[in-house]
Structure formats: C-alpha cells, structure tokens
Amino acid sequence: MKYWKKYSKEKLIARIDDALASTIDFQNSKHLGYPVSKLDENVFNTSGTFLNNSPLLKSFIANPNNIGCHTLGKSEPAFKGSQELEKEVIQVLAVDIFNAKENEYDGYIATGGTEANIQALWIYRNYYKKNFNATLNEMVIISSEDTHYSVHKGSNLLSVDTVSIPVDFNSREIIIEELDTIISNLKANGKKYFLVISNMATTMFGSVDNPDMYADVLTKHQVAFKIHVDGAFGGFIYPISNRKSTINFENPNVSSITIDAHKMLQAPYGTGVFLCRKNLIENVLTKEAQYVDGMDLTIVGSRSGANAIAVWMILFSYGYYGWFEKINTLLLRTEWFCNQLNDLRIEFYRNPFMNIVTLKSDYVPEHTAKKFGVVPQTHEGENKWYKVIMMDHVEIDDLLKFVEELKAYQKVIS
Ligand SMILES: *Cc1c(COP(=O)(O)O)cnc(C)c1O
C-alpha cells in the first residue's frame, strides 16, 4: 500500500484544520460573488470547545463545496483544502485498492452508487455518440438479473435500452449460453454498442460477476463494448478479502468502477465514489458551466466537501491493515453463521469473499424474518430469499438468537 496509511488522531486533526484554513473564511474575508456560506449560526450551534475534538463537525460548519472533478484541470480555488483531501481518497482507491497506474485515472465523490453508475452509463453513451456516431437505438445496456435497480434508472434517464441476463438460481452466476444467445439476438436487431454493468457483489446475494466472461462473449460477436464494475457494496470488501481478484484497472476489460463509502465504510450518506480510466470523463463535459472555475464533468453540481473529509478520515484512521482486520472480523462472523446453517442443513448462497448470506425462504418463517429484520428479495409476489449482512452491529450473539429460531422452525416443518 503506497498511499493508504494509518495516521494518529493528532495528525488527522491537524490535516483537517489545515484543509479548512485554506477554504475561504467567510468571517474575515468578503467574497461578494459567492452564493455560499458557512452554516447559519442563528440556527445551528457553530461554536464551542466541543468542536476541538470534532474535525468532522467543524468541517460541516465550514461547509466547503467540492463542486467539480479534481483529478484533472482546474478547480474552484476557494475550497482547495477539502478538494485536496478528496484527491487523496481517490488516489488510495484507484492506486492502492484497484491497481491503477499513477495519474492514469479520474474520479470524484458522487452522491452515491446510483449517481456513480449513471455517470458511467452517461460517459459511455456519449463516447459511442462522439466516436462512432452511434444512435441511441444502436446502444444497449446489459447486466445480470441481480443488478441494482439504479441501472434501470440510468437506462430510463439516458434513453438507452437495458437487457437483463438470467443467472443460475443456486449459484447466482450468469448463464453463459443465455448471454451468448441474447447478444446474438440483440446484434440481429441492430445493437452494435454495448454498455456492460458487471457486479462486484450484488446487493441481495453478494455474488460477483466475471467481467472477462462478458468481454469474451462480446469479442466473439465482434461488437463494441465498455465494462463498468458496480462495486457499490463490495468495493471496500472484495478486493481486500480476495487478493487474487482481477477486477481492477490492471484488467484491460475494466474501464470504470463504483464504490460506496456510505455502506461498508460507514461514512455519512452522500458518499459514493466514481473511478474511471483517463480520457473517458471528458465525454460528459458540460461546456455551458461557465461560472464554475474548472471543467464540469459530474452529474451532481455543488456537493459537500465535509463528506469528502469524512471519507478521508475513515480511510486514514484505520489504514490498510486496520481495515483488513475489520473486514476479517466480519468474514469470521460470516463463516460462523454459515457453519451453523450447514449444521441445520439450511440452504443458502454465499460468495466466500463476502459478508452476505442469503437464505432460501423455505427455511425462514415470515415472523422470524420480520423480528430479526432480515431483508426479503422482493416485497411483492412470491419471495424466495432472505439476506443477512454481517456489518459492525451484527454480532454473533445476535446471530445466535436468529439461529435458535431457525432451529425451532426446522423441528416444526420436519
Ligand atoms: C446500494 C447499491 C447501489 C446504489 O447505491 P446508492 O448509494 O443507494 O445510490 C448500487 N449498486 C449496488 C450493488 C448497491 O449495493
């Protein structure tokens, strides 16, 4: 790990204080043309000694704006400090976690996984338009049936069709023969440009798609394609638990990646990360954004610099090894839970590198599911699966009570 270090609390606070000092000080300087300010002190408690040890609260009060993308071109000089910290976050993620080469990536902290996925689709749609004169009818989004619904939202917004590829019921793996047939049919119907969303852990199962499988089949059919990896859930787990993973920027098939910081990393909501290779993000330049200093390359406009600081704080409070230990604790709990289920002969799905266990619904009575807050695959129609996620707050003592109820239910049904 070149950049992902652990800093002491003093160092964290000093860096954040420096960052905030270099954002404009609304108290002492008059920025007559900026429609920005610190939080309203008539409404919020914005001063007091309690702030001394609360760099995040101080950041929220200072209210820096990280508008724009800071890995290329110019940026608003008024908020340099929080933008620098964001650049460090993007660097750790791109280089240390996803093996990008130095300065060969772009990225920013989006509002969440939804925005980051749509940003990718937007970039590829415009890329095909610009470079191939492609029409909307010639493009298609493909992804597995377990893909997050944000992809359908993107399809609707961008007016590009989307097609779901079936997965095997038990292994949750894409059925390659189906993929092959679907691509043949799409090609016969005039589709030439493919936008692929490949999951690095689906929301419901934690299943991981193989982007090379998409690449092989699409290459065989001689169509153009770009692959985006949706690691909204798995981005902070899978590359760490599976050191042999090839789902990163060393793999030429991978062009961009989504990672949410507000899921596994427990950052405040509004912190999804978008990463891509160089020379792609320019496809979504909004030339009309003239009052902002720097290029406008993001879906969101103004966005919270304090959120970027929060992600920076989390990463550098743990460091790589601290985070590695945390993930392994969650994986140990997952193992423990799977062993209990195996003893009870309860059928479930789990990717060995992930902390999600999805149980077949036959083994879980509805009232138990409600009582323990396990999440059904669907709230409408017949539900076949329930998932349990091993997060910080899901401890073995809690899992044990759930297991006891499943055991009692087994006696009833057998
Ligand atoms: C949660 C999630 C998203 C959407 O993320 P938001 O942050 O809620 O917008 C996208 N993809 C996957 C796989 C997810 O788990």
Short mmCIF file of C-alpha atoms and ligand atoms in Angstrom, two decimals:
data_model
loop_
_atom_site.label_atom_id
_atom_site.label_comp_id
_atom_site.label_asym_id
_atom_site.label_seq_id
_atom_site.Cartn_x
_atom_site.Cartn_y
_atom_site.Cartn_z
CA MET A 1 0.00 0.00 0.00
CA LYS A 2 1.67 3.11 -1.23
CA TYR A 3 -0.77 5.74 0.00
CA TRP A 4 -3.14 4.01 2.41
CA LYS A 5 -1.53 4.68 5.81
CA LYS A 6 -2.78 4.96 9.35
CA TYR A 7 -2.46 8.45 10.88
CA SER A 8 -2.60 9.38 14.56
CA LYS A 9 -5.59 11.32 15.81
CA GLU A 10 -3.39 14.43 16.18
CA LYS A 11 -2.24 14.18 12.60
CA LEU A 12 -5.78 13.68 11.32
CA ILE A 13 -6.99 16.76 13.18
CA ALA A 14 -4.01 18.86 12.07
CA ARG A 15 -4.50 17.94 8.40
CA ILE A 16 -8.21 18.73 8.55
CA ASP A 17 -7.57 22.04 10.32
CA ASP A 18 -5.08 22.93 7.57
CA ALA A 19 -7.59 21.96 4.90
CA LEU A 20 -10.31 24.09 6.46
CA ALA A 21 -7.90 27.02 6.88
CA SER A 22 -7.33 27.03 3.13
CA THR A 23 -11.04 27.17 2.29
CA ILE A 24 -12.44 30.69 2.24
CA ASP A 25 -13.06 32.20 5.62
CA PHE A 26 -16.47 33.82 5.34
CA GLN A 27 -15.99 35.59 8.69
CA ASN A 28 -12.94 37.58 7.77
CA SER A 29 -12.97 37.92 4.02
CA LYS A 30 -15.74 39.26 1.87
CA HIS A 31 -16.47 37.04 -1.10
CA LEU A 32 -19.13 39.21 -2.63
CA GLY A 33 -19.88 36.98 -5.59
CA TYR A 34 -20.10 33.54 -3.98
CA PRO A 35 -23.58 32.15 -3.18
CA VAL A 36 -22.00 30.10 -0.39
CA SER A 37 -21.54 30.37 3.31
CA LYS A 38 -20.82 28.50 6.48
CA LEU A 39 -23.80 27.02 8.30
CA ASP A 40 -26.27 29.56 9.69
CA GLU A 41 -25.14 30.40 13.21
CA ASN A 42 -28.59 31.71 14.14
CA VAL A 43 -29.91 28.20 13.71
CA PHE A 44 -27.01 25.84 14.40
CA ASN A 45 -24.65 25.66 17.34
CA THR A 46 -21.50 26.60 15.44
CA SER A 47 -19.01 27.42 18.19
CA GLY A 48 -17.77 25.99 21.45
CA THR A 49 -14.96 23.90 22.85
CA PHE A 50 -16.80 20.70 21.89
CA LEU A 51 -15.61 21.37 18.34
CA ASN A 52 -11.93 20.99 19.22
CA ASN A 53 -12.00 17.22 19.04
CA SER A 54 -14.65 17.02 16.32
CA PRO A 55 -12.97 17.74 13.00
CA LEU A 56 -15.98 16.41 11.08
CA LEU A 57 -18.41 18.77 12.85
CA LYS A 58 -16.00 21.64 12.17
CA SER A 59 -15.99 20.64 8.52
CA PHE A 60 -19.77 20.62 8.32
CA ILE A 61 -19.88 24.10 9.87
CA ALA A 62 -17.22 25.46 7.47
CA ASN A 63 -19.33 23.91 4.66
CA PRO A 64 -16.80 23.69 1.81
CA ASN A 65 -18.14 22.91 -1.68
CA ASN A 66 -16.29 20.19 -3.63
CA ILE A 67 -18.12 21.02 -6.88
CA GLY A 68 -16.44 19.58 -9.98
CA CYS A 69 -13.86 16.85 -10.53
CA HIS A 70 -10.40 17.41 -9.03
CA THR A 71 -8.26 14.77 -10.72
CA LEU A 72 -7.89 16.88 -13.86
CA GLY A 73 -7.93 20.51 -14.98
CA LYS A 74 -8.58 23.43 -12.65
CA SER A 75 -10.85 23.53 -9.60
CA GLU A 76 -12.60 26.26 -7.60
CA PRO A 77 -9.72 27.83 -5.64
CA ALA A 78 -11.99 28.83 -2.75
CA PHE A 79 -12.23 25.24 -1.48
CA LYS A 80 -8.75 23.91 -2.12
CA GLY A 81 -8.32 22.18 1.24
CA SER A 82 -11.23 19.77 1.14
CA GLN A 83 -10.58 19.10 -2.57
CA GLU A 84 -7.01 18.05 -1.78
CA LEU A 85 -8.26 15.55 0.80
CA GLU A 86 -10.73 14.21 -1.78
CA LYS A 87 -7.86 13.73 -4.23
CA GLU A 88 -6.06 11.64 -1.60
CA VAL A 89 -9.16 9.46 -1.17
CA ILE A 90 -9.41 8.92 -4.93
CA GLN A 91 -5.69 8.11 -5.07
CA VAL A 92 -5.92 5.45 -2.34
CA LEU A 93 -8.91 3.84 -4.01
CA ALA A 94 -7.62 3.98 -7.59
CA VAL A 95 -3.97 3.09 -6.97
CA ASP A 96 -3.86 1.08 -3.76
CA ILE A 97 -7.15 -0.82 -3.96
CA PHE A 98 -7.83 -1.01 -7.70
CA ASN A 99 -4.26 -1.10 -9.09
CA ALA A 100 -4.48 1.93 -11.39
CA LYS A 101 -1.19 3.37 -12.61
CA GLU A 102 -0.16 6.75 -11.21
CA ASN A 103 -2.07 9.62 -12.85
CA GLU A 104 -3.95 7.30 -15.18
CA TYR A 105 -7.32 7.63 -13.53
CA ASP A 106 -10.05 10.20 -12.87
CA GLY A 107 -12.73 10.17 -10.24
CA TYR A 108 -14.82 12.03 -7.70
CA ILE A 109 -17.04 11.53 -4.67
CA ALA A 110 -20.55 11.25 -6.04
CA THR A 111 -23.76 11.34 -4.04
CA GLY A 112 -23.90 7.54 -4.00
CA GLY A 113 -23.75 4.35 -6.03
CA THR A 114 -26.75 5.40 -8.07
CA GLU A 115 -25.04 8.53 -9.35
CA ALA A 116 -21.72 6.75 -9.93
CA ASN A 117 -23.41 4.02 -12.01
CA ILE A 118 -25.36 6.57 -14.05
CA GLN A 119 -22.20 8.67 -14.51
CA ALA A 120 -20.55 5.60 -16.11
CA LEU A 121 -23.50 4.96 -18.43
CA TRP A 122 -23.60 8.65 -19.38
CA ILE A 123 -19.89 8.64 -20.25
CA TYR A 124 -20.18 5.52 -22.45
CA ARG A 125 -23.34 6.70 -24.18
CA ASN A 126 -21.61 9.95 -25.17
CA TYR A 127 -18.40 8.09 -26.04
CA TYR A 128 -20.27 5.97 -28.59
CA LYS A 129 -22.11 9.01 -29.96
CA LYS A 130 -18.93 11.04 -30.34
CA ASN A 131 -16.55 8.38 -31.64
CA PHE A 132 -18.87 6.16 -33.68
CA ASN A 133 -21.78 8.46 -34.49
CA ALA A 134 -23.90 5.84 -32.73
CA THR A 135 -27.64 6.38 -32.35
CA LEU A 136 -29.49 5.57 -29.13
CA ASN A 137 -31.18 2.62 -30.88
CA GLU A 138 -27.83 1.06 -31.66
CA MET A 139 -26.77 1.01 -27.99
CA VAL A 140 -27.83 -1.34 -25.23
CA ILE A 141 -27.05 -1.77 -21.54
CA ILE A 142 -26.57 -5.36 -20.38
CA SER A 143 -26.22 -6.70 -16.84
CA SER A 144 -27.29 -9.68 -14.75
CA GLU A 145 -30.80 -10.03 -13.39
CA ASP A 146 -29.37 -9.47 -9.86
CA THR A 147 -28.10 -5.99 -10.82
CA HIS A 148 -29.06 -2.97 -8.71
CA TYR A 149 -32.10 -1.01 -9.95
CA SER A 150 -30.03 2.17 -10.40
CA VAL A 151 -29.01 0.71 -13.77
CA HIS A 152 -32.66 0.71 -14.86
CA LYS A 153 -32.95 4.29 -13.65
CA GLY A 154 -29.93 5.19 -15.80
CA SER A 155 -31.41 3.40 -18.79
CA ASN A 156 -34.60 5.43 -18.42
CA LEU A 157 -32.80 8.77 -17.98
CA LEU A 158 -30.41 8.22 -20.88
CA SER A 159 -32.94 6.61 -23.23
CA VAL A 160 -30.78 3.55 -23.79
CA ASP A 161 -32.46 0.11 -23.66
CA THR A 162 -31.44 -2.32 -20.97
CA VAL A 163 -31.49 -6.12 -21.04
CA SER A 164 -31.11 -8.44 -18.04
CA ILE A 165 -29.11 -11.65 -18.35
CA PRO A 166 -30.53 -14.62 -16.39
CA VAL A 167 -28.48 -16.20 -13.60
CA ASP A 168 -28.49 -19.75 -12.25
CA PHE A 169 -30.92 -19.94 -9.31
CA ASN A 170 -28.44 -21.53 -6.89
CA SER A 171 -25.01 -20.23 -7.94
CA ARG A 172 -26.25 -16.74 -9.00
CA GLU A 173 -23.77 -16.98 -11.88
CA ILE A 174 -24.60 -15.55 -15.28
CA ILE A 175 -25.66 -18.36 -17.61
CA ILE A 176 -23.11 -18.05 -20.41
CA GLU A 177 -25.28 -19.78 -23.04
CA GLU A 178 -28.09 -17.31 -22.33
CA LEU A 179 -25.65 -14.40 -22.58
CA ASP A 180 -24.44 -15.70 -25.92
CA THR A 181 -27.96 -16.10 -27.31
CA ILE A 182 -29.10 -12.70 -26.05
CA ILE A 183 -26.13 -10.94 -27.65
CA SER A 184 -26.75 -12.77 -30.96
CA ASN A 185 -30.36 -11.62 -30.91
CA LEU A 186 -29.50 -8.04 -29.94
CA LYS A 187 -26.96 -7.89 -32.76
CA ALA A 188 -29.52 -9.23 -35.22
CA ASN A 189 -31.84 -6.45 -34.02
CA GLY A 190 -29.30 -3.73 -34.82
CA LYS A 191 -27.48 -3.29 -31.49
CA LYS A 192 -23.80 -2.56 -32.04
CA TYR A 193 -22.60 -0.73 -28.92
CA PHE A 194 -22.76 -2.44 -25.54
CA LEU A 195 -22.61 -0.82 -22.08
CA VAL A 196 -21.96 -3.56 -19.52
CA ILE A 197 -22.54 -3.30 -15.78
CA SER A 198 -20.61 -6.10 -14.07
CA ASN A 199 -21.30 -6.60 -10.35
CA MET A 200 -18.61 -6.77 -7.74
CA ALA A 201 -21.09 -8.02 -5.20
CA THR A 202 -24.79 -7.74 -5.87
CA THR A 203 -26.96 -6.07 -3.25
CA MET A 204 -29.06 -9.15 -2.50
CA PHE A 205 -26.54 -12.01 -2.78
CA GLY A 206 -23.04 -10.58 -2.70
CA SER A 207 -22.44 -12.51 -5.92
CA VAL A 208 -19.59 -11.31 -8.13
CA ASP A 209 -19.74 -11.33 -11.96
CA ASN A 210 -16.69 -12.10 -14.05
CA PRO A 211 -16.11 -9.12 -16.39
CA ASP A 212 -13.89 -11.28 -18.61
CA MET A 213 -16.85 -13.51 -19.38
CA TYR A 214 -18.70 -10.51 -20.81
CA ALA A 215 -15.59 -9.43 -22.69
CA ASP A 216 -15.06 -12.90 -24.23
CA VAL A 217 -18.61 -13.27 -25.46
CA LEU A 218 -18.85 -9.69 -26.77
CA THR A 219 -15.47 -10.00 -28.53
CA LYS A 220 -16.61 -13.24 -30.15
CA HIS A 221 -19.63 -11.39 -31.55
CA GLN A 222 -17.41 -8.53 -32.75
CA VAL A 223 -19.36 -5.72 -31.14
CA ALA A 224 -18.01 -2.65 -29.31
CA PHE A 225 -18.27 -2.74 -25.51
CA LYS A 226 -17.27 -0.89 -22.36
CA ILE A 227 -17.43 -2.51 -18.92
CA HIS A 228 -18.30 -0.70 -15.71
CA VAL A 229 -17.89 -2.53 -12.39
CA ASP A 230 -20.58 -1.86 -9.79
CA GLY A 231 -18.72 -2.27 -6.51
CA ALA A 232 -21.16 -0.06 -4.56
CA PHE A 233 -21.46 -2.75 -1.93
CA GLY A 234 -18.37 -4.91 -2.49
CA GLY A 235 -15.78 -2.23 -3.26
CA PHE A 236 -14.44 -1.96 0.28
CA ILE A 237 -14.52 -5.74 0.92
CA TYR A 238 -13.91 -7.92 -2.11
CA PRO A 239 -10.55 -6.51 -3.32
CA ILE A 240 -9.29 -6.77 0.27
CA SER A 241 -10.56 -10.27 1.07
CA ASN A 242 -9.62 -11.65 -2.36
CA ARG A 243 -6.05 -10.53 -3.04
CA LYS A 244 -6.09 -12.56 -6.28
CA SER A 245 -9.03 -10.57 -7.66
CA THR A 246 -8.51 -9.39 -11.23
CA ILE A 247 -11.44 -6.99 -11.11
CA ASN A 248 -9.37 -3.82 -11.16
CA PHE A 249 -7.60 -1.41 -13.53
CA GLU A 250 -4.85 -3.91 -14.34
CA ASN A 251 -7.55 -5.75 -16.24
CA PRO A 252 -7.92 -4.02 -19.64
CA ASN A 253 -11.60 -5.03 -19.74
CA VAL A 254 -12.44 -2.82 -16.76
CA SER A 255 -12.97 0.87 -17.65
CA SER A 256 -14.68 2.29 -14.56
CA ILE A 257 -15.76 1.37 -11.03
CA THR A 258 -18.41 2.44 -8.49
CA ILE A 259 -17.66 2.15 -4.75
CA ASP A 260 -19.98 3.37 -1.97
CA ALA A 261 -18.38 4.80 1.15
CA HIS A 262 -21.74 5.09 2.93
CA LYS A 263 -22.28 1.33 3.06
CA MET A 264 -19.40 -0.78 4.41
CA LEU A 265 -17.24 2.23 5.28
CA GLN A 266 -20.00 3.76 7.45
CA ALA A 267 -19.46 7.26 6.06
CA PRO A 268 -22.32 9.82 6.09
CA TYR A 269 -24.88 9.38 3.30
CA GLY A 270 -23.91 11.17 0.13
CA THR A 271 -20.54 9.49 -0.37
CA GLY A 272 -20.35 7.19 -3.38
CA VAL A 273 -17.14 7.08 -5.38
CA PHE A 274 -16.79 7.06 -9.17
CA LEU A 275 -13.46 5.99 -10.71
CA CYS A 276 -12.50 5.64 -14.38
CA ARG A 277 -9.51 5.43 -16.67
CA LYS A 278 -8.07 8.64 -18.13
CA ASN A 279 -9.64 10.20 -21.24
CA LEU A 280 -13.17 8.97 -20.56
CA ILE A 281 -14.78 11.51 -18.23
CA GLU A 282 -14.34 14.32 -20.81
CA ASN A 283 -17.19 12.71 -22.74
CA VAL A 284 -19.64 14.30 -20.30
CA LEU A 285 -18.17 17.81 -20.23
CA THR A 286 -20.87 20.46 -19.85
CA LYS A 287 -19.39 23.41 -21.73
CA GLU A 288 -22.13 25.77 -20.59
CA ALA A 289 -20.94 25.61 -16.96
CA GLN A 290 -19.04 28.85 -17.24
CA TYR A 291 -19.36 30.43 -13.83
CA VAL A 292 -17.59 27.48 -12.17
CA ASP A 293 -13.80 27.65 -12.33
CA GLY A 294 -12.72 24.33 -13.87
CA MET A 295 -14.43 21.79 -16.09
CA ASP A 296 -17.88 20.47 -15.19
CA LEU A 297 -17.68 16.69 -15.60
CA THR A 298 -20.08 15.35 -12.99
CA ILE A 299 -23.81 14.68 -12.76
CA VAL A 300 -24.09 16.43 -9.41
CA GLY A 301 -23.20 20.13 -9.19
CA SER A 302 -22.43 21.51 -5.71
CA ARG A 303 -21.53 18.77 -3.26
CA SER A 304 -20.38 18.53 0.32
CA GLY A 305 -16.64 18.89 0.97
CA ALA A 306 -17.32 17.75 4.55
CA ASN A 307 -18.44 14.39 3.18
CA ALA A 308 -15.13 14.04 1.35
CA ILE A 309 -13.33 14.88 4.59
CA ALA A 310 -15.38 12.19 6.39
CA VAL A 311 -14.26 9.52 3.91
CA TRP A 312 -10.66 10.72 4.17
CA MET A 313 -10.86 10.49 7.99
CA ILE A 314 -12.19 6.94 7.93
CA LEU A 315 -9.56 5.70 5.48
CA PHE A 316 -6.65 7.26 7.33
CA SER A 317 -7.96 6.40 10.83
CA TYR A 318 -7.83 2.71 10.00
CA GLY A 319 -5.05 2.50 7.46
CA TYR A 320 -4.96 -0.57 5.23
CA TYR A 321 -4.11 -3.04 7.98
CA GLY A 322 -6.75 -1.71 10.35
CA TRP A 323 -9.34 -2.04 7.62
CA PHE A 324 -8.06 -5.51 6.70
CA GLU A 325 -8.61 -6.63 10.32
CA LYS A 326 -12.09 -5.15 10.43
CA ILE A 327 -13.11 -6.95 7.23
CA ASN A 328 -11.69 -10.20 8.54
CA THR A 329 -13.69 -9.93 11.76
CA LEU A 330 -16.85 -9.62 9.66
CA LEU A 331 -15.80 -12.57 7.50
CA LEU A 332 -15.18 -14.70 10.61
CA ARG A 333 -18.72 -13.96 11.78
CA THR A 334 -19.97 -14.88 8.32
CA GLU A 335 -18.09 -18.22 8.49
CA TRP A 336 -19.55 -18.90 11.90
CA PHE A 337 -23.07 -18.23 10.64
CA CYS A 338 -22.60 -20.42 7.54
CA ASN A 339 -21.35 -23.29 9.73
CA GLN A 340 -24.49 -23.06 11.85
CA LEU A 341 -26.66 -23.12 8.73
CA ASN A 342 -24.76 -26.11 7.35
CA ASP A 343 -25.30 -27.99 10.62
CA LEU A 344 -29.01 -27.34 10.29
CA ARG A 345 -28.95 -28.26 6.58
CA ILE A 346 -30.40 -24.89 5.69
CA GLU A 347 -29.73 -23.95 2.06
CA PHE A 348 -28.13 -20.59 1.37
CA TYR A 349 -25.95 -18.66 -1.08
CA ARG A 350 -22.64 -17.05 -0.11
CA ASN A 351 -19.64 -15.80 -2.05
CA PRO A 352 -16.64 -16.92 0.07
CA PHE A 353 -15.07 -13.44 -0.06
CA MET A 354 -18.21 -11.59 1.03
CA ASN A 355 -20.11 -10.90 4.22
CA ILE A 356 -23.62 -11.51 2.84
CA VAL A 357 -25.52 -14.76 3.41
CA THR A 358 -28.78 -15.25 1.52
CA LEU A 359 -31.07 -17.98 2.83
CA LYS A 360 -33.75 -19.80 0.87
CA SER A 361 -37.06 -18.53 2.21
CA ASP A 362 -38.47 -22.04 2.85
CA TYR A 363 -36.28 -22.21 5.95
CA VAL A 364 -37.26 -18.83 7.38
CA PRO A 365 -40.79 -18.28 8.73
CA GLU A 366 -42.13 -14.83 7.94
CA HIS A 367 -42.49 -13.72 11.56
CA THR A 368 -38.82 -14.64 12.24
CA ALA A 369 -37.74 -12.68 9.19
CA LYS A 370 -39.66 -9.63 10.44
CA LYS A 371 -38.45 -9.98 14.01
CA PHE A 372 -34.76 -10.10 13.02
CA GLY A 373 -35.01 -7.57 10.23
CA VAL A 374 -33.62 -9.86 7.53
CA VAL A 375 -34.37 -8.47 4.09
CA PRO A 376 -36.55 -10.27 1.51
CA GLN A 377 -35.52 -10.35 -2.16
CA THR A 378 -38.92 -8.95 -3.08
CA HIS A 379 -41.70 -7.18 -1.20
CA GLU A 380 -44.18 -8.04 -3.97
CA GLY A 381 -45.23 -11.52 -5.09
CA GLU A 382 -43.51 -14.71 -4.02
CA ASN A 383 -40.27 -14.13 -2.10
CA LYS A 384 -37.65 -16.89 -2.43
CA TRP A 385 -34.70 -15.45 -0.46
CA TYR A 386 -33.80 -13.55 2.71
CA LYS A 387 -30.43 -11.90 3.27
CA VAL A 388 -28.30 -11.32 6.34
CA ILE A 389 -25.38 -8.86 6.16
CA MET A 390 -22.55 -9.11 8.66
CA MET A 391 -21.98 -5.44 9.49
CA ASP A 392 -20.31 -3.90 12.52
CA HIS A 393 -23.56 -4.06 14.53
CA VAL A 394 -24.39 -7.68 13.61
CA GLU A 395 -22.63 -9.69 16.29
CA ILE A 396 -22.52 -13.43 16.87
CA ASP A 397 -24.77 -13.05 19.93
CA ASP A 398 -27.46 -11.57 17.68
CA LEU A 399 -26.94 -14.23 15.02
CA LEU A 400 -27.20 -16.94 17.67
CA LYS A 401 -30.77 -15.90 18.58
CA PHE A 402 -31.73 -15.98 14.91
CA VAL A 403 -30.16 -19.44 14.51
CA GLU A 404 -32.09 -20.71 17.56
CA GLU A 405 -35.37 -19.66 15.97
CA LEU A 406 -34.46 -21.28 12.67
CA LYS A 407 -33.64 -24.47 14.56
CA ALA A 408 -37.03 -24.45 16.32
CA TYR A 409 -38.77 -23.93 12.97
CA GLN A 410 -36.92 -26.90 11.46
CA LYS A 411 -38.43 -29.11 14.15
CA VAL A 412 -41.88 -27.85 13.24
CA ILE A 413 -41.55 -28.48 9.49
CA SER A 414 -39.77 -31.82 9.67
C1 LIG B 1 -26.52 0.28 -2.82
C2 LIG B 1 -26.13 -0.10 -4.19
C3 LIG B 1 -26.25 0.81 -5.26
C4 LIG B 1 -26.87 2.18 -5.12
O1 LIG B 1 -26.23 2.94 -4.22
P1 LIG B 1 -26.85 4.24 -3.50
O2 LIG B 1 -25.66 4.64 -2.76
O3 LIG B 1 -28.00 3.78 -2.66
O4 LIG B 1 -27.25 5.19 -4.56
C5 LIG B 1 -25.82 0.41 -6.50
N1 LIG B 1 -25.32 -0.83 -6.69
C6 LIG B 1 -25.20 -1.73 -5.69
C7 LIG B 1 -24.63 -3.08 -5.98
C8 LIG B 1 -25.61 -1.40 -4.41
O5 LIG B 1 -25.50 -2.30 -3.42
#
